[in-house]
Amino acid sequence: MIFRNAYNDAPLLNVFIDRATVPDTRIVSVELNMAENKHDMAIITYSGFPGIAVTEYIGLPVSINLGNNESNMITFTGYVAYVDVEANARMGIVNESLIQAARVVCFGASYDMKQIKSAVYIDTTLPKLVSALANRYRLSYSVPNNNYTFKVIEQSGKSDWELLSDTAESIGYYVMVSGTHIHVYDPFSSYFRSTPPTQLFSIGETTQRQPGSIYEFKGTFGDVTPDGNHANWSLKSFDVLRKEIEVTSADSAKSGLGKTLTPRFTHEIAMNAVSQDALKQFVNRYTKFSFPMNAEVSVIGISTALPGRLAYVSKYDSKFDGYWIISEVKHLVNNAHFVTTLNLKTDATNDQGLRLPPGSIYRDPPTSILSNNRWVSSREFAYVY
């Protein structure tokens, strides 16, 4: 098992698998992966795994608590999706088992939303859709108070998870399910910016080991990025009177992370939208899903880093020192180290300071409880902000 005193940076860690038969002492590593618009994921690796447990573990509820200390714990709740095993006759018996290693792969509570369904939603808004899905799966939720009405949303050959994330993305929002809480948020809003940023330190700032100290920084900067082409956008359509209407990304909100970089190109897109308001909604899909500055950063493990929130990179003596949005977090814990790898993005340099737009602030969601072998919210909680 990974012990708290295994090394100086070892975190607090607790792994719970309902009705588990394999002792925790066989766990050699735990990985947590959290990303925007994806299911949370956990991988628990065992040294020696009884053959009878391989199929018994499928579908079992799982909870993992991880933190640098008691005040910044994060919790993964989900289910075992599948088990990878390795049995090599040359390796002999490990912990009384012929299966020397097993990777128990788990998905978060949103895994319940993975079943393919068919439905049609008429004259609905994003808050109404989120409310319906949250009630269906007994989840709590936070969602912006956007009253744009979708005339028809067709769910054909899609899971509820795909329906939710695709609908949110179409008007510029991201989705994440943490524990049993649905977060729908605008990355440029004040929602997550009301929480403290994760501090990331380069070697130029300190040689002392501490959570957030950077091991490795890999960045991509420019008009063509891992997220696609960074550009200005011009969306055009005709209204009900067949008059041409147009909305550009220059009319949409800026990130407020600093001085926004000026794109080289302006792309024009023709859309089927009958109003100026509809085009304003749809342009957000382009401006908030493509960033000219992207980085993958590996640091000494820091549990406060979560997708959607801000990270502050410092002491590279560069224009990219400053605030970045965290898009993905991977935690790896074993008996030797605790490492966090973050995917970061921004559209701005530090020539201007961080802007905190007016709006509602983040609220802590309810905890999760296990009810009839399903993770559900401990109480009803609906935050429309």
Short mmCIF file of N, CA and C in Angstrom, two decimals, residues 219-306:
data_model
loop_
_atom_site.label_atom_id
_atom_site.label_comp_id
_atom_site.label_asym_id
_atom_site.label_seq_id
_atom_site.Cartn_x
_atom_site.Cartn_y
_atom_site.Cartn_z
N GLY A 219 5.34 23.66 -24.00
CA GLY A 219 4.36 24.62 -24.47
C GLY A 219 4.28 24.69 -25.98
N THR A 220 3.10 25.07 -26.49
CA THR A 220 2.88 25.32 -27.91
C THR A 220 2.21 26.68 -28.03
N PHE A 221 2.79 27.55 -28.85
CA PHE A 221 2.30 28.92 -28.97
C PHE A 221 2.14 29.28 -30.44
N GLY A 222 0.95 29.76 -30.83
CA GLY A 222 0.78 30.18 -32.21
C GLY A 222 -0.63 30.05 -32.72
N ASP A 223 -0.78 30.29 -34.04
CA ASP A 223 -2.11 30.29 -34.66
C ASP A 223 -2.66 28.88 -34.84
N VAL A 224 -1.78 27.90 -35.00
CA VAL A 224 -2.21 26.51 -35.13
C VAL A 224 -1.76 25.78 -33.87
N THR A 225 -2.71 25.25 -33.11
CA THR A 225 -2.44 24.71 -31.79
C THR A 225 -3.09 23.35 -31.64
N PRO A 226 -2.82 22.64 -30.55
CA PRO A 226 -3.51 21.35 -30.33
C PRO A 226 -5.02 21.46 -30.30
N ASP A 227 -5.54 22.64 -29.96
CA ASP A 227 -6.99 22.84 -29.94
C ASP A 227 -7.56 23.20 -31.30
N GLY A 228 -6.71 23.35 -32.31
CA GLY A 228 -7.19 23.75 -33.62
C GLY A 228 -6.66 25.11 -34.01
N ASN A 229 -7.31 25.72 -35.00
CA ASN A 229 -6.87 27.03 -35.47
C ASN A 229 -7.39 28.13 -34.56
N HIS A 230 -6.46 28.95 -34.06
CA HIS A 230 -6.88 30.12 -33.29
C HIS A 230 -7.12 31.26 -34.26
N ALA A 231 -8.31 31.82 -34.25
CA ALA A 231 -8.66 32.82 -35.24
C ALA A 231 -9.80 33.70 -34.74
N ASN A 232 -10.02 34.79 -35.45
CA ASN A 232 -11.28 35.51 -35.30
C ASN A 232 -12.34 34.76 -36.11
N TRP A 233 -13.58 34.91 -35.71
CA TRP A 233 -14.65 34.17 -36.36
C TRP A 233 -15.78 35.12 -36.76
N SER A 234 -16.30 34.88 -37.96
CA SER A 234 -17.44 35.64 -38.46
C SER A 234 -18.54 34.65 -38.83
N LEU A 235 -19.66 34.70 -38.11
CA LEU A 235 -20.78 33.80 -38.35
C LEU A 235 -21.89 34.56 -39.07
N LYS A 236 -22.38 33.98 -40.16
CA LYS A 236 -23.39 34.66 -40.97
C LYS A 236 -24.60 33.75 -41.18
N SER A 237 -25.77 34.40 -41.29
CA SER A 237 -27.00 33.66 -41.56
C SER A 237 -28.04 34.64 -42.11
N PHE A 238 -29.29 34.16 -42.23
CA PHE A 238 -30.39 35.01 -42.65
C PHE A 238 -31.49 34.93 -41.59
N ASP A 239 -32.10 36.07 -41.30
CA ASP A 239 -33.18 36.07 -40.32
C ASP A 239 -34.49 35.66 -41.00
N VAL A 240 -35.59 35.73 -40.26
CA VAL A 240 -36.89 35.28 -40.80
C VAL A 240 -37.35 36.14 -41.96
N LEU A 241 -36.79 37.36 -42.08
CA LEU A 241 -37.14 38.24 -43.20
C LEU A 241 -36.16 38.10 -44.35
N ARG A 242 -35.29 37.08 -44.27
CA ARG A 242 -34.27 36.80 -45.27
C ARG A 242 -33.26 37.92 -45.41
N LYS A 243 -33.05 38.62 -44.32
CA LYS A 243 -32.02 39.65 -44.27
C LYS A 243 -30.76 39.04 -43.66
N GLU A 244 -29.61 39.33 -44.28
CA GLU A 244 -28.36 38.76 -43.79
C GLU A 244 -28.01 39.34 -42.42
N ILE A 245 -27.64 38.45 -41.52
CA ILE A 245 -27.19 38.88 -40.19
C ILE A 245 -25.80 38.32 -39.95
N GLU A 246 -25.03 39.02 -39.12
CA GLU A 246 -23.64 38.62 -38.89
C GLU A 246 -23.24 38.94 -37.45
N VAL A 247 -22.46 38.03 -36.88
CA VAL A 247 -21.85 38.25 -35.56
C VAL A 247 -20.41 37.81 -35.64
N THR A 248 -19.50 38.59 -35.08
CA THR A 248 -18.08 38.24 -35.08
C THR A 248 -17.61 37.97 -33.66
N SER A 249 -16.49 37.27 -33.56
CA SER A 249 -15.94 36.99 -32.24
C SER A 249 -15.47 38.24 -31.53
N ALA A 250 -15.26 39.31 -32.28
CA ALA A 250 -14.90 40.58 -31.66
C ALA A 250 -16.02 41.09 -30.77
N ASP A 251 -17.25 40.64 -31.05
CA ASP A 251 -18.41 41.06 -30.26
C ASP A 251 -18.59 40.23 -28.99
N SER A 252 -17.86 39.12 -28.87
CA SER A 252 -18.06 38.23 -27.73
C SER A 252 -17.10 38.57 -26.60
N ALA A 253 -17.33 37.98 -25.45
CA ALA A 253 -16.54 38.28 -24.26
C ALA A 253 -15.11 37.78 -24.41
N LYS A 254 -14.18 38.47 -23.75
CA LYS A 254 -12.78 38.07 -23.74
C LYS A 254 -12.50 37.26 -22.48
N SER A 255 -11.37 36.57 -22.49
CA SER A 255 -11.05 35.69 -21.37
C SER A 255 -10.76 36.46 -20.09
N GLY A 256 -10.19 37.67 -20.22
CA GLY A 256 -9.83 38.45 -19.04
C GLY A 256 -8.59 37.93 -18.34
N LEU A 257 -7.82 37.03 -18.98
CA LEU A 257 -6.62 36.47 -18.36
C LEU A 257 -5.41 37.38 -18.51
N GLY A 258 -5.52 38.38 -19.35
CA GLY A 258 -4.42 39.31 -19.61
C GLY A 258 -4.69 40.06 -20.90
N LYS A 259 -3.64 40.36 -21.65
CA LYS A 259 -3.80 41.03 -22.94
C LYS A 259 -4.01 39.97 -24.01
N THR A 260 -5.19 39.99 -24.63
CA THR A 260 -5.55 38.96 -25.60
C THR A 260 -4.68 39.04 -26.85
N LEU A 261 -4.17 37.89 -27.30
CA LEU A 261 -3.38 37.84 -28.52
C LEU A 261 -4.27 38.06 -29.74
N THR A 262 -3.75 38.76 -30.74
CA THR A 262 -4.50 39.04 -31.95
C THR A 262 -4.29 37.93 -32.96
N PRO A 263 -5.35 37.24 -33.39
CA PRO A 263 -5.19 36.15 -34.36
C PRO A 263 -4.79 36.68 -35.74
N ARG A 264 -4.19 35.81 -36.53
CA ARG A 264 -3.77 36.16 -37.88
C ARG A 264 -4.94 36.12 -38.86
N PHE A 265 -5.85 35.17 -38.67
CA PHE A 265 -6.89 34.92 -39.65
C PHE A 265 -8.28 35.24 -39.09
N THR A 266 -9.21 35.51 -40.01
CA THR A 266 -10.63 35.60 -39.67
C THR A 266 -11.38 34.59 -40.52
N HIS A 267 -11.98 33.61 -39.88
CA HIS A 267 -12.71 32.57 -40.60
C HIS A 267 -14.19 32.92 -40.67
N GLU A 268 -14.79 32.69 -41.83
CA GLU A 268 -16.21 32.95 -42.03
C GLU A 268 -16.97 31.63 -42.08
N ILE A 269 -18.10 31.59 -41.38
CA ILE A 269 -18.91 30.37 -41.32
C ILE A 269 -20.37 30.74 -41.54
N ALA A 270 -21.01 30.01 -42.46
CA ALA A 270 -22.45 30.18 -42.69
C ALA A 270 -23.21 29.20 -41.80
N MET A 271 -24.23 29.69 -41.12
CA MET A 271 -24.97 28.87 -40.19
C MET A 271 -26.48 28.98 -40.43
N ASN A 272 -27.19 28.01 -39.94
CA ASN A 272 -28.65 28.03 -40.00
C ASN A 272 -29.16 28.59 -38.67
N ALA A 273 -29.24 29.90 -38.59
CA ALA A 273 -29.74 30.58 -37.39
C ALA A 273 -30.63 31.73 -37.84
N VAL A 274 -31.73 31.94 -37.11
CA VAL A 274 -32.73 32.89 -37.59
C VAL A 274 -32.71 34.20 -36.81
N SER A 275 -31.74 34.37 -35.91
CA SER A 275 -31.71 35.62 -35.15
C SER A 275 -30.28 35.99 -34.77
N GLN A 276 -30.10 37.27 -34.48
CA GLN A 276 -28.81 37.77 -34.01
C GLN A 276 -28.43 37.12 -32.69
N ASP A 277 -29.42 36.91 -31.84
CA ASP A 277 -29.15 36.30 -30.53
C ASP A 277 -28.61 34.89 -30.68
N ALA A 278 -29.17 34.14 -31.63
CA ALA A 278 -28.70 32.78 -31.86
C ALA A 278 -27.25 32.77 -32.31
N LEU A 279 -26.89 33.67 -33.22
CA LEU A 279 -25.50 33.75 -33.68
C LEU A 279 -24.56 34.14 -32.54
N LYS A 280 -25.00 35.02 -31.65
CA LYS A 280 -24.17 35.41 -30.50
C LYS A 280 -23.90 34.22 -29.60
N GLN A 281 -24.89 33.34 -29.47
CA GLN A 281 -24.69 32.14 -28.67
C GLN A 281 -23.69 31.20 -29.34
N PHE A 282 -23.86 31.00 -30.64
CA PHE A 282 -23.06 30.01 -31.34
C PHE A 282 -21.61 30.46 -31.55
N VAL A 283 -21.37 31.77 -31.60
CA VAL A 283 -19.99 32.22 -31.79
C VAL A 283 -19.12 31.85 -30.60
N ASN A 284 -19.74 31.69 -29.44
CA ASN A 284 -18.98 31.31 -28.24
C ASN A 284 -18.34 29.93 -28.38
N ARG A 285 -18.99 29.07 -29.17
CA ARG A 285 -18.44 27.73 -29.38
C ARG A 285 -17.04 27.80 -30.00
N TYR A 286 -16.81 28.81 -30.83
CA TYR A 286 -15.53 28.93 -31.51
C TYR A 286 -14.51 29.69 -30.67
N THR A 287 -14.94 30.76 -30.02
CA THR A 287 -13.98 31.59 -29.30
C THR A 287 -13.52 30.95 -27.99
N LYS A 288 -14.34 30.08 -27.40
CA LYS A 288 -14.00 29.52 -26.08
C LYS A 288 -13.50 28.08 -26.14
N PHE A 289 -13.28 27.58 -27.37
CA PHE A 289 -12.78 26.22 -27.52
C PHE A 289 -11.50 26.16 -28.36
N SER A 290 -10.85 27.30 -28.54
CA SER A 290 -9.58 27.30 -29.27
C SER A 290 -8.68 28.37 -28.66
N PHE A 291 -7.49 27.94 -28.22
CA PHE A 291 -6.58 28.83 -27.52
C PHE A 291 -5.21 28.80 -28.19
N PRO A 292 -4.56 29.97 -28.34
CA PRO A 292 -3.26 30.02 -29.03
C PRO A 292 -2.07 29.58 -28.18
N MET A 293 -2.27 29.46 -26.87
CA MET A 293 -1.17 29.08 -25.99
C MET A 293 -1.61 27.87 -25.17
N ASN A 294 -0.89 26.76 -25.35
CA ASN A 294 -1.22 25.51 -24.67
C ASN A 294 0.05 24.95 -24.04
N ALA A 295 -0.10 24.29 -22.91
CA ALA A 295 1.07 23.72 -22.24
C ALA A 295 0.69 22.46 -21.49
N GLU A 296 1.67 21.55 -21.39
CA GLU A 296 1.57 20.38 -20.52
C GLU A 296 2.66 20.54 -19.48
N VAL A 297 2.26 20.57 -18.22
CA VAL A 297 3.18 20.88 -17.13
C VAL A 297 3.13 19.76 -16.10
N SER A 298 4.30 19.20 -15.76
CA SER A 298 4.40 18.19 -14.71
C SER A 298 5.02 18.82 -13.48
N VAL A 299 4.37 18.63 -12.33
CA VAL A 299 4.80 19.29 -11.09
C VAL A 299 4.79 18.30 -9.94
N ILE A 300 5.46 18.67 -8.85
CA ILE A 300 5.30 17.93 -7.61
C ILE A 300 3.83 17.97 -7.23
N GLY A 301 3.27 16.81 -6.89
CA GLY A 301 1.83 16.66 -6.74
C GLY A 301 1.15 17.75 -5.94
N ILE A 302 0.05 18.25 -6.52
CA ILE A 302 -0.72 19.31 -5.87
C ILE A 302 -2.20 19.04 -6.09
N SER A 303 -2.91 18.73 -5.03
CA SER A 303 -4.29 18.26 -5.16
C SER A 303 -5.29 19.37 -5.42
N THR A 304 -4.90 20.64 -5.23
CA THR A 304 -5.85 21.74 -5.44
C THR A 304 -6.12 22.01 -6.91
N ALA A 305 -5.30 21.45 -7.81
CA ALA A 305 -5.48 21.69 -9.24
C ALA A 305 -6.69 20.92 -9.75
N LEU A 306 -7.66 21.64 -10.31
CA LEU A 306 -8.87 21.02 -10.83
C LEU A 306 -9.25 21.67 -12.16
#
